[in-house]
Amino acid sequence: MNSFNRRDFLKLAGAAAGVAVSGFPAIVRAGEKARVIVIGGGYGGAICAKYLKMADPGIKVTLIEKESHYVSCPMSNEVISGERELDSITFTYRGLSAHGVQIMQDEITRVDPHAKAVWGSSGNKYRYDFLVVSPGVDYKWEGYNGFSEEASREKMPHAWKAGPQTILLRDQLRAMPDGGTAVIVAPPNPFRCPPGPYERAAQFANYLKHSGKTRSKVIILDQKDKFSKQGLFMQGWKQHYGNMIEWRGASGGGKVDSIDVDEMTIIGDVEDVKGDVVNVIPPQKAGHLAQVAGLANDSGWCPVDQANFESTIHKDIYVIGDACIAGSMPKSGYAANSQGKVAATHIAARINGISAPEPSYVNTCYSVIAPGHGISVAAVYTLQGGKISGVKGAGGLSPMDASAAVRAVEEKNAHGWFRNIVDDMFG
Amino acid sequence: MRTKFKLSALLVTGALALATGPAMAGDVATELSNTCAGCHGTNGYSAGETMPSIAGLPQGYLRRVLMEYREGTRQSTIMGRIMRGYDDAQVHAIADWFAAKPWKAAASHASEAQVHKGKSLIATCGACHVDDGRTGNDAMPPLAGQVEDYLAVVLHASQDPDRTPPQPEGMRLMIQSLSHDDIAAIAAFYASQH
């Protein structure tokens, strides 16, 4: 932007009025700019809508979300342990309205990429020039024999979308007697929030310790043999909760053969585990809308151009957040935030007929093991040979040998992270 | 960024056909700096807790601090890991982008009693941090209106004689004797100044 100043541009634009456009890729209708519809108001969609407006207030941006409020998955494990209430992780869309984003509460049931329109269960039809889909995850209910969506509703909550399921799981844990067993079935890769099940185990134990139910056990039955921040979690579990938390990897007895819902029992390859509380986190795939719209491939996830998140299946539709396949990036809230911004910049550039800058992506993810004990992982990503790849030498985990003071600062930073990322979305 | 897109739209609606391809490159500094907002708030204005506001800090200060994080000469929990992802030009682009924003005081919820106590403790601070911390320069950040918990975290960390980079000797010696409550009060005082 460098060689012209504003006045030069205005002069040029004025002088050129009336000259025919040939092959200019901008999308402009008479009297109005392009219309972008964003479906899904979470960590990806809310950010994308806001940053589209920040990039160019002239773009018409509509956010369509089926719920009236958003409940954050990050920090929901602290609701389960009683460290915070659900209110503190619940947000409205009023802030986005103030940025000029039109908010529609509707559930989109049909997408027609050729007609460039979507339909809601309200009966409304919405036309778009560009569509952004940020549908999060859906569950493969058939992933564990004997398990079902119905089983998750009351007996074995997943609590992998925050809200009523979070409260259900919290209340089940509170009702568990001392000496009881709480089981967490951790899903196979890839899934939303890789450190989430292990932070949850820590927050289960945090509740059990502080409520005096110290004879209780938390058993993680994992469908894989290693997990995110593993060394840091195991160190922290031991430090704060002794032997209360037991992790069984897939090949060490964690693998689920089937689930007996009535008996509250996980049938394993090696042995069966009966729980007083059984938190089954199912295997996952891209959110329902992505499947309906034909945006997912055989993997269950959505392939996208790694430079900008435009679907490689349907043009002018972008898929961001947990639903998309994004190279080395994990399915995390911060990754969705970063992807939403890259997509917003790209769409705004296309609408204005300029080229988008080289994409830049970041992930930062905190986990709270106990009050005063936080850990983190971070990465900076660039496009390398068409793939989103971590910059060598950057990023990584909190050190294993950090002092208690550093762990305490990281716990404060976890909460500061949360305060700011939700403000970035909804403020 | 906003101005640029508006201008570009003018080009199009004015039917300017200087080029057949994209007219200009997008804003690299904004693309890089947007990634910071998830922790430091939109445009670098922090919503609080321990994350500092970085919008409007002095350019030379930001450049130096970000470089020190990257080189490992400034202690951090996570900033070193992140800054190692950027080359010199990118670090400068990010620093300059935030430095160009106006400084705005973060919301302060400090109690009057805390602020009053803090004011009674900052006589020596004022020798360098003049005008109740409202003035910053490339060597020294402004304190007035910075996020309270962040100021407290930095003061606690600065009590460690081995912290890098070392504080100026006078400051290090002065803060050695501060209690936890003293630090909280000083942080509350500076955070409350606008």
JSON list of C-alpha atoms in Angstrom, two decimals, chain A residues 210-282:
[
{"chain": "A", "resi": 210, "resn": "HIS", "atom": "CA", "xyz": [-11.95, -30.68, 47.73]},
{"chain": "A", "resi": 211, "resn": "SER", "atom": "CA", "xyz": [-15.23, -32.35, 48.60]},
{"chain": "A", "resi": 212, "resn": "GLY", "atom": "CA", "xyz": [-13.41, -34.90, 50.75]},
{"chain": "A", "resi": 213, "resn": "LYS", "atom": "CA", "xyz": [-14.20, -37.86, 48.50]},
{"chain": "A", "resi": 214, "resn": "THR", "atom": "CA", "xyz": [-10.55, -38.83, 48.46]},
{"chain": "A", "resi": 215, "resn": "ARG", "atom": "CA", "xyz": [-11.07, -42.59, 48.25]},
{"chain": "A", "resi": 216, "resn": "SER", "atom": "CA", "xyz": [-12.60, -42.15, 44.78]},
{"chain": "A", "resi": 217, "resn": "LYS", "atom": "CA", "xyz": [-10.95, -43.03, 41.47]},
{"chain": "A", "resi": 218, "resn": "VAL", "atom": "CA", "xyz": [-10.90, -41.42, 38.07]},
{"chain": "A", "resi": 219, "resn": "ILE", "atom": "CA", "xyz": [-10.13, -43.90, 35.29]},
{"chain": "A", "resi": 220, "resn": "ILE", "atom": "CA", "xyz": [-9.44, -42.76, 31.73]},
{"chain": "A", "resi": 221, "resn": "LEU", "atom": "CA", "xyz": [-10.00, -45.44, 29.11]},
{"chain": "A", "resi": 222, "resn": "ASP", "atom": "CA", "xyz": [-8.20, -44.11, 26.08]},
{"chain": "A", "resi": 223, "resn": "GLN", "atom": "CA", "xyz": [-8.69, -45.19, 22.48]},
{"chain": "A", "resi": 224, "resn": "LYS", "atom": "CA", "xyz": [-5.09, -44.22, 21.67]},
{"chain": "A", "resi": 225, "resn": "ASP", "atom": "CA", "xyz": [-1.68, -44.80, 23.18]},
{"chain": "A", "resi": 226, "resn": "LYS", "atom": "CA", "xyz": [-0.52, -41.27, 23.76]},
{"chain": "A", "resi": 227, "resn": "PHE", "atom": "CA", "xyz": [-2.13, -37.89, 24.24]},
{"chain": "A", "resi": 228, "resn": "SER", "atom": "CA", "xyz": [-1.60, -34.14, 24.22]},
{"chain": "A", "resi": 229, "resn": "LYS", "atom": "CA", "xyz": [0.67, -32.64, 26.93]},
{"chain": "A", "resi": 230, "resn": "GLN", "atom": "CA", "xyz": [0.97, -36.18, 28.32]},
{"chain": "A", "resi": 231, "resn": "GLY", "atom": "CA", "xyz": [4.08, -35.71, 30.45]},
{"chain": "A", "resi": 232, "resn": "LEU", "atom": "CA", "xyz": [2.81, -32.47, 31.94]},
{"chain": "A", "resi": 233, "resn": "PHE", "atom": "CA", "xyz": [-0.59, -33.94, 32.75]},
{"chain": "A", "resi": 234, "resn": "MET", "atom": "CA", "xyz": [0.82, -37.06, 34.37]},
{"chain": "A", "resi": 235, "resn": "GLN", "atom": "CA", "xyz": [3.21, -34.99, 36.45]},
{"chain": "A", "resi": 236, "resn": "GLY", "atom": "CA", "xyz": [0.43, -32.63, 37.54]},
{"chain": "A", "resi": 237, "resn": "TRP", "atom": "CA", "xyz": [-2.05, -35.40, 38.30]},
{"chain": "A", "resi": 238, "resn": "LYS", "atom": "CA", "xyz": [0.50, -37.10, 40.55]},
{"chain": "A", "resi": 239, "resn": "GLN", "atom": "CA", "xyz": [1.49, -33.87, 42.27]},
{"chain": "A", "resi": 240, "resn": "HIS", "atom": "CA", "xyz": [-2.03, -32.80, 43.17]},
{"chain": "A", "resi": 241, "resn": "TYR", "atom": "CA", "xyz": [-4.05, -36.00, 43.29]},
{"chain": "A", "resi": 242, "resn": "GLY", "atom": "CA", "xyz": [-1.60, -38.83, 44.06]},
{"chain": "A", "resi": 243, "resn": "ASN", "atom": "CA", "xyz": [-2.91, -42.01, 42.49]},
{"chain": "A", "resi": 244, "resn": "MET", "atom": "CA", "xyz": [-6.50, -40.86, 42.13]},
{"chain": "A", "resi": 245, "resn": "ILE", "atom": "CA", "xyz": [-6.26, -40.60, 38.33]},
{"chain": "A", "resi": 246, "resn": "GLU", "atom": "CA", "xyz": [-5.40, -43.71, 36.36]},
{"chain": "A", "resi": 247, "resn": "TRP", "atom": "CA", "xyz": [-4.82, -43.55, 32.62]},
{"chain": "A", "resi": 248, "resn": "ARG", "atom": "CA", "xyz": [-5.08, -46.69, 30.50]},
{"chain": "A", "resi": 249, "resn": "GLY", "atom": "CA", "xyz": [-3.87, -46.37, 26.93]},
{"chain": "A", "resi": 250, "resn": "ALA", "atom": "CA", "xyz": [-5.56, -48.31, 24.12]},
{"chain": "A", "resi": 251, "resn": "SER", "atom": "CA", "xyz": [-3.08, -51.15, 24.23]},
{"chain": "A", "resi": 252, "resn": "GLY", "atom": "CA", "xyz": [-2.92, -51.11, 28.03]},
{"chain": "A", "resi": 253, "resn": "GLY", "atom": "CA", "xyz": [-6.55, -52.03, 28.66]},
{"chain": "A", "resi": 254, "resn": "GLY", "atom": "CA", "xyz": [-8.16, -48.76, 27.58]},
{"chain": "A", "resi": 255, "resn": "LYS", "atom": "CA", "xyz": [-9.63, -49.97, 24.30]},
{"chain": "A", "resi": 256, "resn": "VAL", "atom": "CA", "xyz": [-13.43, -50.13, 24.40]},
{"chain": "A", "resi": 257, "resn": "ASP", "atom": "CA", "xyz": [-14.94, -53.29, 23.01]},
{"chain": "A", "resi": 258, "resn": "SER", "atom": "CA", "xyz": [-18.52, -52.31, 23.75]},
{"chain": "A", "resi": 259, "resn": "ILE", "atom": "CA", "xyz": [-20.57, -50.38, 26.28]},
{"chain": "A", "resi": 260, "resn": "ASP", "atom": "CA", "xyz": [-23.28, -51.83, 28.53]},
{"chain": "A", "resi": 261, "resn": "VAL", "atom": "CA", "xyz": [-25.30, -48.71, 29.23]},
{"chain": "A", "resi": 262, "resn": "ASP", "atom": "CA", "xyz": [-27.75, -50.30, 31.70]},
{"chain": "A", "resi": 263, "resn": "GLU", "atom": "CA", "xyz": [-24.92, -51.75, 33.77]},
{"chain": "A", "resi": 264, "resn": "MET", "atom": "CA", "xyz": [-22.86, -48.54, 33.55]},
{"chain": "A", "resi": 265, "resn": "THR", "atom": "CA", "xyz": [-20.01, -50.75, 32.37]},
{"chain": "A", "resi": 266, "resn": "ILE", "atom": "CA", "xyz": [-17.34, -50.41, 29.72]},
{"chain": "A", "resi": 267, "resn": "ILE", "atom": "CA", "xyz": [-16.53, -53.79, 28.24]},
{"chain": "A", "resi": 268, "resn": "GLY", "atom": "CA", "xyz": [-12.85, -53.81, 27.41]},
{"chain": "A", "resi": 269, "resn": "ASP", "atom": "CA", "xyz": [-10.45, -56.07, 25.56]},
{"chain": "A", "resi": 270, "resn": "VAL", "atom": "CA", "xyz": [-8.71, -56.87, 28.82]},
{"chain": "A", "resi": 271, "resn": "GLU", "atom": "CA", "xyz": [-11.24, -56.24, 31.58]},
{"chain": "A", "resi": 272, "resn": "ASP", "atom": "CA", "xyz": [-14.58, -54.58, 32.22]},
{"chain": "A", "resi": 273, "resn": "VAL", "atom": "CA", "xyz": [-14.82, -51.31, 34.14]},
{"chain": "A", "resi": 274, "resn": "LYS", "atom": "CA", "xyz": [-17.99, -50.32, 35.98]},
{"chain": "A", "resi": 275, "resn": "GLY", "atom": "CA", "xyz": [-18.41, -46.66, 36.83]},
{"chain": "A", "resi": 276, "resn": "ASP", "atom": "CA", "xyz": [-20.62, -44.65, 39.13]},
{"chain": "A", "resi": 277, "resn": "VAL", "atom": "CA", "xyz": [-20.14, -41.84, 36.63]},
{"chain": "A", "resi": 278, "resn": "VAL", "atom": "CA", "xyz": [-19.39, -42.73, 33.00]},
{"chain": "A", "resi": 279, "resn": "ASN", "atom": "CA", "xyz": [-18.42, -39.90, 30.67]},
{"chain": "A", "resi": 280, "resn": "VAL", "atom": "CA", "xyz": [-18.32, -41.31, 27.16]},
{"chain": "A", "resi": 281, "resn": "ILE", "atom": "CA", "xyz": [-16.74, -38.96, 24.61]},
{"chain": "A", "resi": 282, "resn": "PRO", "atom": "CA", "xyz": [-17.66, -40.44, 21.23]}
]
